[in-house]
């Protein structure tokens, strides 16, 4: 992919940064979550962490799949948190507020990722 | 796990987040070898004799032997010893203001002898409270100067008798103010040294006493008594502020007499001494966590007229009520009492809320006698100093559940319809005990329920049962669960979930452990702490504010304690602020030191458990102790991650310290929360009808009084170092607008 990182637009750079952030959050989830699961705690974090790392890696690679994986992880997070604490706003706050904010940013990257994919396809076709 | 820790560290470094490896208080102490070899055997559990191999070999400084005669501790004003007097010769007490205050007065710490914190004033009501404005502000002049560690938390409640508002500064200067204007009428400086400040520079209040020996119109007919941080009992004339020459030695008594070796700040008085049938009863705080053989927690009675010694209650010398002579001293390491005591003239008793024997978290070296009276209400006969009854709220306490609250006296309906003289004893556990004050028997049911036992510390088994007040609403939330962990994001929530799982926790009374931390909930800040409760005898409504602040504790081996630099206050290498009470402690003379922190995310400064962290509850004492209303106390405006104020009006419920006032006007006044506000709450609905931002933390009990025919509300906005609220030296007094001073 000699040209993947050439001529990037600002939005593409931001998408890349977002991908890296998601990888780091994912790593924190995987490592901390594995620790927690081994201590007998919730397995949500390690599972979600794997999704997040995958999501971030695909986003960094410029693949739309990354964004959809994140949105999938977000859906998983909402379902899990509603299962764990019900409709209590105070308890949903730490579980869903940050991930949802991040999810909005991720959703905004979908057109960017699409463009990157299209460009790559075009290049591949040449 | 090692590998994942390494990864975690790497990941965290990039994330700039909290390293997960730091979840434990520190690395497990297991590598330091089993402490068994240095723990006294079970057979020693009942003995208060220090053993030959009392395991302090590795510490740098050994405290004085608890039995050898000792030079007396620092005598702040170089006072000669005070003589003794036969308690039977105490003159008949004159009628006291605190027995039945004038309706506009606030004659004792908790308003009157009942300590109900109830005022019959009714000018300020839920309808007009929103018009309250500052009438005046008074500066006490006591606050940390440059270079001084902030140990301030004035916690002061003025009293008001007749034409004077009497109060003390955080460092015990005594003042009389004009109650309508705040103008200083006199001020008596006692020149207390900074070094004398123990854990906290606090002076909760002063005591007003009318002499039966000095005729009216002469100096010291009415006098103000105060106990000080540097262990003096001082009496000044209420009219002039001059020392009462006929009291003690020129107006002062050295309370270090008989305490043996000590250093400034080790023992101190922070509460107003109650005067019961002419006997001024004195307790004192002994700094927590220093050493097993800390100075004695002895309770003493002095003649309020002459200052002469009457009796001592020394737990380990139960039959000897005299003061020690020469370099002999009261038994060391016995439970201390630092809460405000309550007097009962009719029964001739003083109700002493006790704390723990020295070294809060290790009990194997305590005597049977100590075990019977720690963390209890002890009713002492003021004629003799002998206990008439004892009610224990925690058996063999190793959680620092010393009682901080003052008992409130009231009448409970008895079985035959006749009122029973009762006392309400709030505790840090959030269990509130209602006792018959004639014999200490519970009026509301108390059950002994199984508790985690024997625990894991060799030779120091926990009590198999603990008392629960089943007829009174528990001022606590259910035991913590992993899902109660909170945070700003899933990241810090995950951190707290791991921290939760890494600790031992089996609910309340989880026994102490060395190999890993344990979670202590309720924490040592309560439940109910020193703010106590207020009770409206007309409506029967009891107001209680309380905390939900778990702690994260761990015992450490002596070796580890030395590595952590935990040293007792009398060690020459002791660093002020480097481990005092309410935190890490050396517990010298025991096999362990103690590490205590709030159960929080130490990187964001946010508590690990979900909010609320503080609550206020109204309980109907006339109709089956039903909860009338209950809601979080304190907004997020001055609190947030990394100690940053969020400015949010969200009533999140903050930790709180300091109590409430309830008035016939139907209002509850309370500061206490860490949002630095004072508020007026409708007693019947719980609705906050007024609030105002204070110049410092409102960690003090407010009071209310009348002057020139108008009602005032006063609160010391002194702040609190441990609660991390801003310190100020300002007493702020509010009134309705037409009545500005």
Coordinates of N, CA, C and O in Angstrom, one line a residue, chain B residues 385-469:
Chain B
X385 N -17.1 8.7 89.3 CA -16.3 8.4 88.2 C -16.4 6.9 87.8 O -15.7 6.4 86.9
X386 N -17.3 6.2 88.5 CA -17.4 4.8 88.2 C -18.5 4.6 87.1 O -19.6 5.3 87.2
X387 N -18.4 3.6 86.2 CA -19.4 3.4 85.2 C -20.7 2.8 85.9 O -20.6 2.0 86.7
X388 N -21.8 3.4 85.5 CA -23.1 2.8 86.0 C -23.6 1.8 85.0 O -24.2 0.8 85.3
X389 N -23.4 2.1 83.7 CA -23.7 1.1 82.7 C -22.9 1.4 81.4 O -22.4 2.5 81.2
X390 N -22.8 0.4 80.6 CA -22.1 0.4 79.3 C -22.9 -0.2 78.2 O -23.5 -1.2 78.4
X391 N -23.0 0.5 77.1 CA -23.6 -0.1 75.9 C -22.6 -0.1 74.8 O -22.2 1.0 74.4
X392 N -22.3 -1.3 74.3 CA -21.2 -1.3 73.3 C -21.8 -1.4 71.9 O -22.7 -2.2 71.6
X393 N -21.3 -0.6 71.0 CA -21.8 -0.5 69.6 C -21.0 -1.3 68.6 O -21.5 -1.6 67.6
X394 N -19.8 -1.7 69.0 CA -18.9 -2.6 68.2 C -18.1 -3.4 69.2 O -17.5 -2.8 70.1
X395 N -18.1 -4.7 69.0 CA -17.3 -5.5 69.8 C -15.9 -5.7 69.2 O -15.8 -6.0 68.0
X396 N -14.9 -5.5 70.0 CA -13.5 -5.6 69.6 C -13.3 -4.9 68.2 O -12.9 -5.5 67.2
X397 N -13.5 -3.6 68.3 CA -13.4 -2.8 67.1 C -12.0 -2.7 66.5 O -11.1 -2.3 67.2
X398 N -11.9 -3.1 65.3 CA -10.6 -2.9 64.5 C -10.9 -2.1 63.2 O -10.2 -2.3 62.3
X399 N -11.9 -1.3 63.2 CA -12.3 -0.6 62.0 C -12.3 1.0 62.3 O -12.9 1.7 61.4
X400 N -11.8 1.4 63.4 CA -11.9 2.8 63.7 C -13.4 3.3 63.8 O -13.7 4.4 63.3
X401 N -14.2 2.4 64.3 CA -15.6 2.9 64.5 C -15.8 3.5 65.8 O -16.8 3.3 66.5
X402 N -14.8 4.3 66.2 CA -15.0 5.1 67.5 C -16.2 6.0 67.3 O -16.5 6.4 66.2
X403 N -16.9 6.3 68.4 CA -18.1 7.1 68.2 C -17.7 8.5 68.2 O -17.0 9.1 69.1
X404 N -18.1 9.2 67.1 CA -17.8 10.6 67.0 C -19.0 11.5 67.4 O -18.8 12.7 67.7
X405 N -20.2 11.0 67.5 CA -21.3 11.8 67.7 C -21.6 12.0 69.2 O -21.1 11.2 70.0
X406 N -22.3 13.1 69.5 CA -22.7 13.3 70.8 C -24.1 12.7 71.0 O -24.9 12.7 70.1
X407 N -24.3 12.1 72.2 CA -25.6 11.5 72.5 C -26.6 12.7 72.7 O -26.3 13.7 73.2
X408 N -27.9 12.4 72.1 CA -28.9 13.4 72.3 C -30.0 12.8 73.3 O -30.3 11.6 73.2
X409 N -30.3 13.6 74.3 CA -31.3 13.1 75.3 C -32.7 13.5 74.9 O -33.0 14.6 74.4
X410 N -33.6 12.6 75.0 CA -35.1 12.9 74.7 C -35.9 11.9 75.4 O -35.4 11.0 76.1
X411 N -37.2 12.0 75.3 CA -38.1 11.1 75.9 C -38.7 10.2 74.8 O -39.2 10.6 73.8
X412 N -38.8 8.9 75.2 CA -39.4 7.9 74.3 C -40.7 7.4 75.0 O -40.7 7.3 76.2
X413 N -41.7 7.2 74.2 CA -42.9 6.6 74.8 C -42.6 5.2 75.4 O -42.1 4.4 74.7
X414 N -43.0 5.0 76.6 CA -42.7 3.7 77.3 C -43.8 2.8 77.0 O -44.9 3.1 76.5
X415 N -43.7 1.5 77.5 CA -44.8 0.5 77.3 C -46.1 0.9 77.9 O -47.2 0.6 77.4
X416 N -46.0 1.6 79.1 CA -47.2 2.0 79.8 C -47.7 3.4 79.5 O -48.5 4.0 80.2
X417 N -47.1 3.9 78.4 CA -47.5 5.3 78.0 C -46.7 6.4 78.7 O -46.7 7.5 78.3
X418 N -46.0 6.0 79.8 CA -45.2 7.0 80.4 C -43.9 7.2 79.6 O -43.3 6.3 79.1
X419 N -43.4 8.5 79.6 CA -42.2 8.7 78.9 C -41.0 8.1 79.6 O -40.9 8.1 80.8
X420 N -40.1 7.5 78.8 CA -38.9 6.9 79.3 C -37.7 7.8 78.9 O -37.6 8.2 77.8
X421 N -36.9 8.2 79.9 CA -35.7 9.0 79.6 C -34.8 8.2 78.7 O -34.3 7.2 79.1
X422 N -34.6 8.7 77.5 CA -33.8 8.0 76.5 C -32.7 8.8 76.0 O -32.6 10.0 76.2
X423 N -31.7 8.1 75.4 CA -30.7 8.8 74.6 C -30.6 8.2 73.3 O -30.7 7.0 73.1
X424 N -30.2 9.0 72.3 CA -30.0 8.6 70.9 C -28.5 8.6 70.7 O -27.9 9.6 70.8
X425 N -28.0 7.4 70.3 CA -26.5 7.4 70.1 C -26.3 7.0 68.6 O -26.4 5.8 68.2
X426 N -26.0 8.0 67.8 CA -25.6 7.7 66.4 C -24.2 7.1 66.4 O -23.4 7.3 67.3
X427 N -23.9 6.3 65.3 CA -22.6 5.7 65.2 C -22.1 5.8 63.8 O -22.9 6.1 62.9
X428 N -20.8 5.6 63.7 CA -20.2 5.6 62.3 C -20.7 4.5 61.5 O -20.6 4.6 60.3
X429 N -21.2 3.5 62.1 CA -21.8 2.3 61.3 C -23.1 2.7 60.7 O -23.6 1.9 59.9
X430 N -23.7 3.8 61.1 CA -25.0 4.1 60.6 C -26.1 3.3 61.4 O -27.3 3.4 61.0
X431 N -25.7 2.6 62.4 CA -26.6 2.0 63.3 C -26.9 3.0 64.4 O -25.9 3.5 65.0
X432 N -28.1 3.3 64.7 CA -28.4 4.3 65.7 C -29.1 3.6 66.9 O -30.1 3.0 66.7
X433 N -28.5 3.8 68.0 CA -29.0 3.0 69.2 C -29.8 4.0 70.1 O -29.4 5.1 70.4
X434 N -31.0 3.5 70.5 CA -31.9 4.3 71.3 C -32.0 3.6 72.7 O -32.5 2.5 72.7
X435 N -31.4 4.2 73.7 CA -31.2 3.5 75.0 C -32.0 4.2 76.1 O -32.2 5.4 76.1
X436 N -32.4 3.4 77.1 CA -32.9 3.9 78.3 C -31.7 4.5 79.1 O -30.8 3.7 79.5
X437 N -31.7 5.8 79.4 CA -30.5 6.3 80.0 C -30.4 6.0 81.5 O -29.4 6.3 82.1
X438 N -31.4 5.3 82.1 CA -31.2 4.9 83.5 C -30.4 3.7 83.6 O -29.7 3.5 84.6
X439 N -30.5 2.8 82.6 CA -29.7 1.5 82.7 C -29.0 1.1 81.5 O -28.4 0.1 81.5
X440 N -29.1 1.9 80.4 CA -28.4 1.6 79.2 C -29.1 0.5 78.4 O -28.5 0.0 77.4
X441 N -30.3 0.0 78.8 CA -31.0 -1.1 78.1 C -31.6 -0.5 76.8 O -32.1 0.6 76.8
X442 N -31.5 -1.2 75.7 CA -32.1 -0.7 74.4 C -33.6 -0.5 74.5 O -34.3 -1.4 75.1
X443 N -34.1 0.6 74.0 CA -35.5 0.8 74.0 C -36.0 0.3 72.6 O -37.0 -0.4 72.6
X444 N -35.3 0.6 71.6 CA -35.6 0.0 70.3 C -34.7 -1.3 70.2 O -33.6 -1.4 70.7
X445 N -35.3 -2.3 69.6 CA -34.6 -3.7 69.6 C -33.2 -3.6 69.0 O -32.9 -2.9 68.1
X446 N -32.3 -4.4 69.7 CA -30.9 -4.5 69.3 C -30.7 -6.0 69.1 O -31.0 -6.8 70.1
X447 N -30.2 -6.5 68.0 CA -29.9 -7.9 67.8 C -28.4 -8.1 67.6 O -27.7 -7.3 67.0
X448 N -27.9 -9.2 68.3 CA -26.5 -9.6 68.0 C -26.6 -10.5 66.8 O -27.2 -11.6 66.8
X449 N -25.9 -10.1 65.7 CA -25.9 -10.9 64.5 C -24.5 -11.4 64.2 O -23.6 -10.7 64.5
X450 N -24.5 -12.6 63.5 CA -23.1 -13.1 63.2 C -22.3 -12.1 62.4 O -22.9 -11.4 61.5
X451 N -21.0 -12.1 62.7 CA -20.1 -11.2 61.9 C -19.0 -12.1 61.5 O -18.7 -13.1 62.1
X452 N -18.3 -11.7 60.4 CA -17.1 -12.5 59.9 C -16.1 -12.7 61.1 O -15.7 -11.8 61.7
X453 N -15.9 -14.0 61.3 CA -15.0 -14.3 62.5 C -14.4 -15.7 62.2 O -15.0 -16.5 61.6
X454 N -13.2 -16.0 62.6 CA -12.3 -15.2 63.5 C -11.5 -14.2 62.7 O -10.7 -13.4 63.3
X455 N -11.5 -14.2 61.4 CA -10.6 -13.4 60.6 C -9.3 -14.1 60.4 O -9.1 -15.3 60.6
X456 N -8.3 -13.3 59.9 CA -7.0 -14.0 59.4 C -5.8 -13.6 60.2 O -4.7 -14.1 60.0
X457 N -5.9 -12.6 61.1 CA -4.7 -12.2 61.9 C -4.5 -13.1 63.0 O -5.4 -13.3 63.9
X458 N -3.3 -13.8 63.1 CA -3.1 -14.8 64.1 C -3.2 -14.2 65.5 O -2.7 -13.1 65.7
X459 N -3.9 -14.9 66.4 CA -4.0 -14.4 67.8 C -4.9 -13.2 68.0 O -4.9 -12.7 69.1
X460 N -5.6 -12.8 66.9 CA -6.4 -11.6 67.1 C -7.8 -11.9 66.5 O -8.2 -11.3 65.5
X461 N -8.6 -12.9 67.1 CA -9.9 -13.2 66.5 C -10.9 -12.1 66.6 O -10.9 -11.4 67.6
X462 N -11.7 -12.0 65.7 CA -12.8 -11.1 65.7 C -14.0 -11.6 66.5 O -14.1 -12.8 66.6
X463 N -14.8 -10.7 66.9 CA -16.0 -11.1 67.7 C -17.0 -11.9 66.7 O -17.2 -11.5 65.6
X464 N -17.5 -13.0 67.2 CA -18.5 -13.8 66.3 C -19.8 -13.0 66.0 O -20.5 -13.4 65.1
X465 N -20.1 -12.1 66.9 CA -21.4 -11.3 66.6 C -21.1 -9.8 66.8 O -20.1 -9.4 67.4
X466 N -22.0 -9.0 66.2 CA -22.0 -7.6 66.4 C -23.4 -7.1 66.6 O -24.4 -7.7 66.1
X467 N -23.6 -6.0 67.3 CA -25.0 -5.5 67.6 C -25.5 -4.7 66.4 O -24.9 -3.8 65.8
X468 N -26.8 -4.9 66.1 CA -27.5 -4.2 65.1 C -28.8 -3.6 65.7 O -29.5 -4.3 66.4
X469 N -29.0 -2.4 65.4 CA -30.2 -1.7 65.9 C -31.4 -1.9 64.8 O -31.5 -1.2 63.9

